[in-house]
Coordinates of N, CA and C and ligand atoms in Angstrom, one line a residue:
X1 N 104.3 100.5 97.7 CA 103.0 101.2 97.7 C 102.6 101.5 99.1
X2 N 102.5 102.7 99.5 CA 102.2 103.1 100.8 C 100.7 102.9 101.1
X3 N 100.4 102.5 102.3 CA 99.0 102.4 102.7 C 98.5 103.8 103.2
X4 N 97.2 103.9 103.3 CA 96.7 105.1 103.7 C 97.2 105.5 105.1
X5 N 97.4 104.4 105.9 CA 97.9 104.7 107.3 C 99.3 105.3 107.2
X6 N 100.1 104.7 106.3 CA 101.5 105.2 106.2 C 101.5 106.6 105.7
X7 N 100.6 106.9 104.7 CA 100.5 108.3 104.2 C 100.3 109.3 105.4
X8 N 99.4 108.9 106.3 CA 99.1 109.8 107.4 C 100.0 109.6 108.6
X9 N 100.9 108.6 108.5 CA 101.8 108.4 109.5 C 101.2 107.9 110.8
X10 N 100.2 107.1 110.8 CA 99.5 106.6 112.0 C 99.6 105.1 111.9
X11 N 99.5 104.4 113.1 CA 99.4 103.0 113.1 C 98.1 102.5 112.6
X12 N 98.1 101.2 112.1 CA 96.9 100.7 111.4 C 95.7 100.6 112.4
X13 N 96.0 100.6 113.7 CA 94.9 100.5 114.6 C 94.6 101.9 115.3
X14 N 95.1 102.9 114.6 CA 94.9 104.3 115.2 C 93.4 104.6 115.4
X15 N 93.1 105.3 116.6 CA 91.8 105.7 116.8 C 91.4 106.9 115.8
X16 N 90.2 107.1 115.6 CA 89.7 108.1 114.7 C 90.2 109.5 115.0
X17 N 90.3 109.8 116.3 CA 90.7 111.1 116.8 C 92.2 111.4 116.3
X18 N 93.0 110.3 116.4 CA 94.4 110.5 116.0 C 94.5 110.7 114.4
X19 N 93.7 109.9 113.7 CA 93.7 110.0 112.3 C 93.3 111.4 111.8
X20 N 92.3 111.9 112.5 CA 91.8 113.2 112.2 C 92.8 114.3 112.5
X21 N 93.5 114.1 113.6 CA 94.5 115.1 114.0 C 95.6 115.2 113.0
X22 N 96.1 114.0 112.6 CA 97.2 113.9 111.7 C 96.8 114.4 110.3
X23 N 95.6 114.1 109.9 CA 95.1 114.6 108.6 C 95.2 116.1 108.6
X24 N 94.6 116.7 109.7 CA 94.6 118.2 109.7 C 95.9 118.8 109.7
X25 N 96.9 118.2 110.4 CA 98.2 118.7 110.4 C 98.9 118.6 109.0
X26 N 98.7 117.4 108.4 CA 99.4 117.2 107.2 C 98.8 118.0 106.0
X27 N 97.5 118.2 106.0 CA 96.9 118.9 104.9 C 97.3 120.3 105.0
X28 N 97.5 120.9 106.2 CA 98.0 122.2 106.3 C 99.5 122.3 105.8
X29 N 100.3 121.4 106.3 CA 101.7 121.4 105.9 C 101.9 121.3 104.4
X30 N 101.1 120.4 103.8 CA 101.3 120.1 102.4 C 100.4 120.7 101.4
X31 N 99.6 121.7 101.9 CA 98.7 122.3 101.0 C 99.4 122.9 99.8
X32 N 99.0 122.7 98.6 CA 99.8 123.2 97.4 C 99.9 124.7 97.4
X33 N 99.0 125.4 98.0 CA 99.0 126.9 98.0 C 99.9 127.4 99.1
X34 N 100.4 126.6 99.9 CA 101.2 127.1 101.0 C 102.5 127.7 100.6
X35 N 102.8 128.9 101.0 CA 104.0 129.6 100.7 C 105.1 129.0 101.5
X36 N 106.3 129.1 100.9 CA 107.5 128.8 101.7 C 107.7 127.3 102.0
X37 N 106.9 126.5 101.3 CA 107.1 125.0 101.5 C 108.4 124.6 100.9
X38 N 108.9 123.5 101.5 CA 110.2 123.1 101.1 C 110.1 122.2 99.8
X39 N 108.9 121.7 99.6 CA 108.8 120.9 98.4 C 108.2 121.7 97.2
X40 N 108.6 121.3 96.0 CA 108.0 121.9 94.8 C 106.5 121.7 94.9
X41 N 105.7 122.7 94.4 CA 104.3 122.7 94.5 C 103.6 121.4 93.9
X42 N 104.2 121.0 92.8 CA 103.6 119.8 92.1 C 103.7 118.6 93.1
X43 N 104.8 118.5 93.7 CA 105.0 117.4 94.7 C 104.0 117.5 95.8
X44 N 103.9 118.7 96.3 CA 102.9 119.0 97.4 C 101.5 118.6 96.9
X45 N 101.2 119.0 95.7 CA 99.9 118.7 95.2 C 99.6 117.2 95.2
X46 N 100.6 116.5 94.7 CA 100.4 115.1 94.7 C 100.2 114.5 96.1
X47 N 101.0 115.0 97.0 CA 101.0 114.5 98.3 C 99.7 114.8 99.0
X48 N 99.3 116.1 98.8 CA 98.0 116.5 99.4 C 96.9 115.7 98.9
X49 N 97.0 115.3 97.6 CA 95.9 114.5 97.0 C 95.9 113.1 97.7
X50 N 97.0 112.5 98.0 CA 97.1 111.2 98.6 C 96.6 111.3 100.1
X51 N 96.9 112.4 100.7 CA 96.5 112.6 102.1 C 94.9 112.7 102.1
X52 N 94.4 113.4 101.2 CA 92.9 113.6 101.1 C 92.3 112.2 100.8
X53 N 92.9 111.4 99.9 CA 92.4 110.1 99.6 C 92.4 109.2 100.8
X54 N 93.5 109.2 101.5 CA 93.6 108.4 102.7 C 92.5 108.8 103.7
X55 N 92.3 110.1 103.9 CA 91.4 110.7 104.8 C 89.9 110.3 104.4
X56 N 89.6 110.3 103.2 CA 88.3 110.0 102.7 C 87.9 108.5 103.1
X57 N 88.9 107.6 103.0 CA 88.7 106.2 103.4 C 88.6 106.0 104.9
X58 N 89.7 106.6 105.5 CA 89.8 106.3 107.0 C 88.8 107.0 107.9
X59 N 88.2 108.0 107.4 CA 87.3 108.8 108.3 C 85.9 108.0 108.3
X60 N 85.7 107.2 107.3 CA 84.4 106.5 107.1 C 84.6 105.1 107.7
X61 N 83.8 104.8 108.7 CA 83.9 103.5 109.4 C 83.8 102.3 108.4
X62 N 82.8 102.3 107.6 CA 82.6 101.2 106.6 C 83.7 101.1 105.6
X63 N 84.1 102.3 105.1 CA 85.2 102.3 104.1 C 86.5 101.8 104.7
X64 N 86.7 102.2 105.9 CA 87.9 101.8 106.6 C 88.0 100.3 106.8
X65 N 86.8 99.7 107.2 CA 86.8 98.3 107.4 C 87.1 97.5 106.2
X66 N 86.5 98.0 105.1 CA 86.7 97.4 103.8 C 88.1 97.5 103.4
X67 N 88.7 98.7 103.6 CA 90.1 98.9 103.3 C 91.0 98.0 104.1
X68 N 90.7 97.8 105.4 CA 91.5 96.9 106.2 C 91.5 95.5 105.7
X69 N 90.3 95.1 105.2 CA 90.2 93.7 104.7 C 91.1 93.6 103.5
X70 N 91.1 94.6 102.6 CA 91.9 94.6 101.4 C 93.4 94.5 101.8
X71 N 93.8 95.2 102.8 CA 95.2 95.2 103.2 C 95.5 93.8 103.7
X72 N 94.6 93.2 104.4 CA 94.9 91.9 104.9 C 95.1 90.9 103.8
X73 N 94.2 90.9 102.8 CA 94.3 90.0 101.7 C 95.6 90.2 101.0
X74 N 96.0 91.5 100.8 CA 97.2 91.8 100.1 C 98.4 91.3 100.9
X75 N 98.4 91.4 102.2 CA 99.4 90.9 103.1 C 99.6 89.4 103.0
X76 N 98.5 88.7 102.9 CA 98.5 87.3 102.7 C 99.1 86.8 101.4
X77 N 98.8 87.6 100.4 CA 99.4 87.3 99.1 C 100.9 87.4 99.1
X78 N 101.4 88.4 99.9 CA 102.8 88.6 99.9 C 103.5 87.5 100.7
X79 N 102.7 86.9 101.6 CA 103.3 85.8 102.4 C 103.6 84.5 101.6
X80 N 102.9 84.4 100.5 CA 103.1 83.2 99.7 C 104.5 83.4 99.0
X81 N 105.5 82.8 99.6 CA 106.8 83.0 99.0 C 107.2 81.6 98.5
X82 N 108.1 81.7 97.5 CA 108.6 80.4 96.9 C 109.9 80.2 97.6
X83 N 110.0 79.0 98.1 CA 111.2 78.6 98.9 C 112.4 78.2 98.1
X84 N 112.1 77.7 96.9 CA 113.2 77.2 96.1 C 112.8 77.0 94.6
X85 N 113.7 77.2 93.7 CA 113.5 76.8 92.3 C 114.1 75.5 92.1
X86 N 113.3 74.6 91.5 CA 113.8 73.3 91.3 C 113.7 72.9 89.8
X87 N 114.8 72.4 89.3 CA 114.8 72.0 87.9 C 113.9 70.7 87.8
X88 N 113.1 70.6 86.8 CA 112.3 69.4 86.6 C 113.1 68.2 86.5
X89 N 114.3 68.3 85.9 CA 115.2 67.2 85.7 C 115.6 66.6 87.1
X90 N 115.6 67.4 88.1 CA 116.0 67.0 89.4 C 114.8 66.3 90.2
X91 N 113.7 66.2 89.6 CA 112.6 65.6 90.2 C 112.4 64.1 89.7
X92 N 111.8 63.4 90.6 CA 111.6 61.9 90.3 C 110.3 61.8 89.4
X93 N 110.5 61.1 88.3 CA 109.3 60.9 87.5 C 108.7 59.5 87.7
X94 N 107.4 59.6 88.0 CA 106.7 58.3 88.3 C 105.9 58.0 87.0
X95 N 106.4 57.0 86.3 CA 105.8 56.8 85.0 C 104.3 56.4 85.0
X96 N 104.0 55.5 86.0 CA 102.7 55.0 86.1 C 101.6 56.1 86.4
X97 N 102.0 57.0 87.2 CA 101.0 58.1 87.5 C 101.2 59.3 86.7
X98 N 102.3 59.4 85.9 CA 102.6 60.6 85.2 C 102.7 61.8 86.1
X99 N 103.4 61.6 87.2 CA 103.7 62.8 88.1 C 105.1 62.9 88.4
X100 N 105.5 64.1 88.7 CA 106.9 64.3 89.1 C 106.8 64.6 90.6
X101 N 107.8 64.0 91.3 CA 107.8 64.2 92.8 C 109.2 64.5 93.3
X102 N 109.2 65.2 94.4 CA 110.4 65.5 95.1 C 110.2 65.5 96.6
X103 N 111.2 65.0 97.3 CA 111.0 65.0 98.8 C 111.4 66.3 99.3
X104 N 110.5 66.8 100.2 CA 110.8 68.1 100.9 C 111.7 67.8 102.1
X105 N 112.3 68.9 102.6 CA 113.2 68.7 103.7 C 112.5 68.3 105.0
X106 N 111.1 68.4 105.0 CA 110.3 68.0 106.2 C 110.0 66.5 106.0
X107 N 110.4 65.9 104.9 CA 110.1 64.5 104.4 C 108.7 64.3 103.9
X108 N 108.1 65.5 103.7 CA 106.8 65.4 102.9 C 107.2 65.4 101.4
X109 N 106.2 65.5 100.6 CA 106.5 65.5 99.1 C 105.9 66.6 98.3
X110 N 106.6 67.0 97.4 CA 106.1 67.9 96.3 C 105.7 67.0 95.2
X111 N 104.5 67.2 94.8 CA 104.0 66.3 93.6 C 103.3 67.2 92.6
X112 N 103.7 67.0 91.4 CA 103.0 67.8 90.3 C 102.8 66.8 89.1
X113 N 101.7 66.9 88.5 CA 101.4 66.0 87.4 C 101.8 66.7 86.1
X114 N 102.0 65.9 85.1 CA 102.3 66.4 83.8 C 101.2 67.3 83.3
X115 N 100.0 67.0 83.6 CA 98.9 67.8 83.3 C 99.0 69.2 83.8
X116 N 99.4 69.3 85.1 CA 99.5 70.6 85.8 C 100.5 71.4 85.0
X117 N 101.6 70.8 84.6 CA 102.7 71.5 83.9 C 102.2 72.0 82.6
X118 N 101.4 71.1 81.9 CA 100.9 71.5 80.6 C 100.0 72.7 80.8
X119 N 99.3 72.8 81.9 CA 98.4 73.9 82.1 C 99.1 75.2 82.6
X120 N 100.5 75.0 82.8 CA 101.2 76.2 83.1 C 101.4 76.4 84.6
X121 N 100.9 75.4 85.4 CA 101.1 75.5 86.9 C 102.6 75.1 87.2
X122 N 103.3 75.9 87.8 CA 104.7 75.5 88.1 C 105.0 75.7 89.6
X123 N 104.0 76.0 90.4 CA 104.3 76.2 91.9 C 103.7 75.0 92.6
X124 N 104.5 74.3 93.4 CA 103.9 73.2 94.1 C 104.1 73.4 95.6
X125 N 103.0 73.0 96.3 CA 103.0 73.1 97.8 C 103.4 71.7 98.3
X126 N 104.2 71.7 99.3 CA 104.5 70.5 100.0 C 103.2 69.9 100.6
X127 N 103.1 68.6 100.6 CA 101.9 68.0 101.1 C 101.9 67.9 102.6
X128 N 103.0 68.3 103.2 CA 103.2 68.1 104.6 C 103.4 69.4 105.4
X129 N 104.1 70.4 104.7 CA 104.4 71.6 105.4 C 104.0 72.8 104.5
X130 N 104.4 74.0 104.8 CA 103.9 75.1 104.1 C 104.9 75.6 103.0
X131 N 105.9 74.9 102.8 CA 106.9 75.3 101.9 C 106.4 75.1 100.4
X132 N 106.9 76.0 99.6 CA 106.6 75.9 98.2 C 107.8 75.9 97.3
X133 N 107.7 75.3 96.2 CA 108.8 75.4 95.2 C 108.3 75.7 93.9
X134 N 109.1 76.3 93.0 CA 108.7 76.5 91.6 C 109.5 75.6 90.8
X135 N 108.8 74.9 89.9 CA 109.5 74.0 89.0 C 109.9 74.7 87.7
X136 N 111.2 74.5 87.4 CA 111.7 75.2 86.2 C 111.7 74.1 85.1
X137 N 111.2 74.4 84.0 CA 111.2 73.5 82.9 C 111.0 74.2 81.5
X138 N 111.5 73.5 80.5 CA 111.4 74.1 79.2 C 110.1 73.6 78.6
X139 N 109.4 74.4 78.0 CA 108.2 74.0 77.3 C 108.6 73.4 75.9
X140 N 108.3 72.2 75.8 CA 108.6 71.5 74.5 C 107.4 71.7 73.6
X141 N 107.7 72.4 72.5 CA 106.6 72.6 71.6 C 106.7 71.7 70.4
X142 N 105.6 71.0 70.0 CA 105.7 70.1 68.9 C 105.7 71.0 67.6
X143 N 106.5 70.6 66.7 CA 106.5 71.2 65.4 C 105.5 70.5 64.5
X144 N 104.5 71.2 64.1 CA 103.5 70.6 63.2 C 104.0 70.6 61.7
Ligands
ZN1 ZN1 107.6 70.0 103.5

């Protein structure tokens, strides 16, 4: 998914004057009514629409700020990566506490309780570093 900045081909910290300049260039280049365009007009229409959308957001200071925040949140979400998939059978089961644990390579621990698993949580954060693992397990369903 391209950002509004990518659509206009400007850096995310571009000054308003540059954004305006790029918008004006692009909207002329990709205007659907333009003759002799290299793209089929439907494609141009679509692109022109996205250019306009980007411009509507980025020309407005408040809207741009809000959009920047959304981008940031999205970027953070993408940073949450799973470092490994681990079979539940490979984890240590602590009967007394009803938790599964596994030592991380930083010598911290991944710990997940049976309750978490039952609730469908399968991603565990190391208690010492920022690594995460996903636990693979078969859901055992009781036959009534
Ligand atoms: Zn760790």
